[in-house]
Amino acid sequence: MPVQISEKPTESLSSRIKNAASVFRQIPGTVRLVWRADRRNTLAVGALTLISALLPAAIAYVGKLIVDTVLAAARSGSPADRSQALFYVLVELLLMVISTTVTRSLAFLRELLRATLGNQVNLRILEKALTLELRHFEDAEVYDKMQNARREASSRPLSLVLQGFSIAQNTISLATYAVLLIRVSAWSVWVLIAASIPAFIAETQLSAASFRLNSWRAPEGRKLNYLEWILTRDSHVKEVKLYGLGSLVLGRYRALFDKFFSEDRNLAARRWVWGILLGLLSLGAFYACYAWVVNQAAQRVISLGEMTLYLTLFRQRQVGFQSILSAIGSMYEDALFMSNLFTYLAIPTGAEAARGPKALAAPLGKRNAIELRGVSFRYPKHELWALQDLNLVLAPGEKLGLVGENGAGKSTLVKLLLRLYEPTEGEILYGGINIKDMDPDELRKRIGAVYQDFVRYQFTAGENIGLGEVGEIDNLSRIEQAAAQGGADEVVASLPARYQTVLGGWFESGQELSAGQWQKLAISRAFMRDAELLILDEPTASIDAQAEHELFERFKRLAADRTAIIISHRFSTVRMADRIAVLHGGLIEELGSHHQLIDRDGRYAHLVRLQAQGYLH
């Protein structure tokens, strides 16, 4: 459940109580996360926590018995009294051995829980990321939610539950202290409780302030990471050095860091001041009780052993109260951070799912027509239309070229065909079926694509190609065939371990490639899939003219019976298409073959002449 924390500096008491209640409602969900991560260790931590809660009072009481028997033995000189004192020492030794074992066991189990739970939470975050749609990744607000969820989410769940165990442990310990203290001084219990409450209130308020501070600066935190990325990645180093960007970027990084440091310092200073003031209050309460017990012992109302016991219990009870209140404050802060995780996990998804109770599918193994009927689209939170009233039928096996200026809507149309976005108006039919009624995964399996901003996977060369059909990623013969079709076979042949060579510069022994070589791998990746529809988005942007010519000769042979959409600014590339659609301002301004559009002498002919002049002059 998302938690809304008021940002006003002056909140009413009822508002604070309401906020606190909404925060602590995160606890059940967090407990379920820990329980599902490792039930056995969670039960073991609970059992050892119970044992740990009972030990302090037992040790304190045995200490009282030791003092009293030592004094008795000193007065009587009896060997039996001395033996009794030594027996109590052995008992205390045994209790301390148990305490040490329990403490170390708890630390061990907590470490195991932390590792298991951290992995489970990160898996939940990544699994959720797989369900997000493209619109989510292009939304800055969702990115902030993701960053807030990832920040400390792997440690906060365990921290929250362990604080709960700590509260239970100290509550049980306090109950045993009360049984021992109530006989001598009931009022001292209430004095120590009252002295600890202000520290709890202050800690809760400061925890909320810390949470708000970290949440508010999530966008700036992303900017800080980006500035660091610019200065530390090989993809940026050439321009950083050429244009002398180091000082500028580092200056912006330092300014943001100084701002963060100033905010953190101010919060730490508030904690420091309140810690001293409230610590003095708590210390005064303890020494008031201390003085009263000493006076009772001086008047022989209680024994020296009882005085020792009560002083120990006063100290431990005060520490116990403070630990409970501090744990509640920490739970409050942990629950605030957990609300980020649950808010992220609650992001609505599923818009890509087929509309009907059962997904429809176009016939497999058959060429299917693609039809756009009155398709218009505008991006979320944008007023301008990216595409307007597109009506187009792409016949089975037809090759369609898309040309137009940057921003004309070419790549947007591809996103709609892949169901990465839904049309704002109109519909897209695949084989006569509205793609909204098809399972998106089944639809995408029919499509192979090469994007202009193709991914350079830091995997082996074979995996870079095999990822085009994950089920065949270990099928070397299939990979070799795709490499030959996409022109990557010569690239692989030059690598030291051929298809087993790790590519890129991120990992040890990685082999870096040129942009053109990477693009050949991306093209081969598309040929791994026996696709009904091929989409080539600027597929030759990073390869030379000779390689471009060879690629399209292969492409014409391999895609002879497949439908294809080719997006390119090179008219030598798109002229091979059966028809060419000229997009301008989100509209199809012209449609026809290369020769038809040249004869029409419109925008397409004008663009062709402009490009030709660049080669001739």
Coordinates of N, CA, C and O in Angstrom, one line a residue, residues 1 27 46 142 147 158 167 253 320 363 380 402 405 422 527 552 601 603:
M1 N 0.8 -1.2 0.0 CA 0.0 0.0 0.0 C 0.9 1.2 0.0 O 1.7 1.4 0.9
I27 N 4.2 -3.6 7.6 CA 4.9 -4.6 8.3 C 4.4 -6.0 7.9 O 5.2 -6.9 7.7
G46 N 13.7 -16.5 15.6 CA 12.6 -16.3 16.6 C 12.9 -17.0 17.9 O 12.7 -16.5 19.0
V142 N 8.1 6.8 -13.0 CA 8.3 5.3 -12.8 C 9.7 5.0 -12.5 O 10.1 4.2 -11.7
Q147 N 14.0 3.5 -8.7 CA 15.2 3.8 -7.9 C 15.0 3.8 -6.4 O 15.8 3.3 -5.6
L158 N 14.7 -7.2 6.1 CA 15.2 -7.9 7.2 C 15.4 -7.0 8.4 O 15.1 -7.4 9.5
I167 N 12.2 -5.8 19.5 CA 11.1 -5.3 20.4 C 10.5 -6.5 21.2 O 10.3 -6.3 22.5
Y253 N 28.9 17.5 -10.9 CA 28.9 16.4 -10.0 C 29.2 16.8 -8.6 O 28.5 16.5 -7.6
G320 N 16.7 -1.3 27.9 CA 15.7 -2.1 27.3 C 14.6 -1.2 26.7 O 14.1 -1.3 25.6
P363 N -3.0 -17.5 -38.4 CA -2.4 -18.8 -38.8 C -0.9 -18.7 -38.9 O -0.3 -17.8 -39.4
P380 N 2.0 9.4 -24.0 CA 1.4 9.8 -22.7 C 2.0 11.2 -22.2 O 3.2 11.5 -22.4
L402 N 10.0 3.0 -45.3 CA 9.5 4.2 -44.5 C 10.6 5.2 -44.5 O 11.7 5.0 -44.1
E405 N 11.7 12.8 -42.2 CA 12.7 13.4 -41.3 C 12.6 12.8 -39.9 O 11.7 12.1 -39.6
E422 N 0.0 1.1 -27.5 CA -1.3 0.9 -28.1 C -1.7 2.1 -28.9 O -1.5 3.3 -28.4
F527 N 18.2 -12.6 -37.9 CA 18.1 -13.8 -38.8 C 18.0 -15.1 -38.0 O 17.7 -16.1 -38.7
F552 N 22.2 -6.2 -48.4 CA 20.9 -6.1 -49.1 C 20.7 -7.1 -50.2 O 19.6 -7.5 -50.5
D601 N 7.3 13.8 -58.3 CA 8.1 15.0 -58.0 C 7.6 15.8 -56.7 O 7.5 17.0 -56.7
R603 N 7.7 15.4 -52.1 CA 8.7 15.4 -51.1 C 9.8 14.3 -51.2 O 11.0 14.6 -51.0

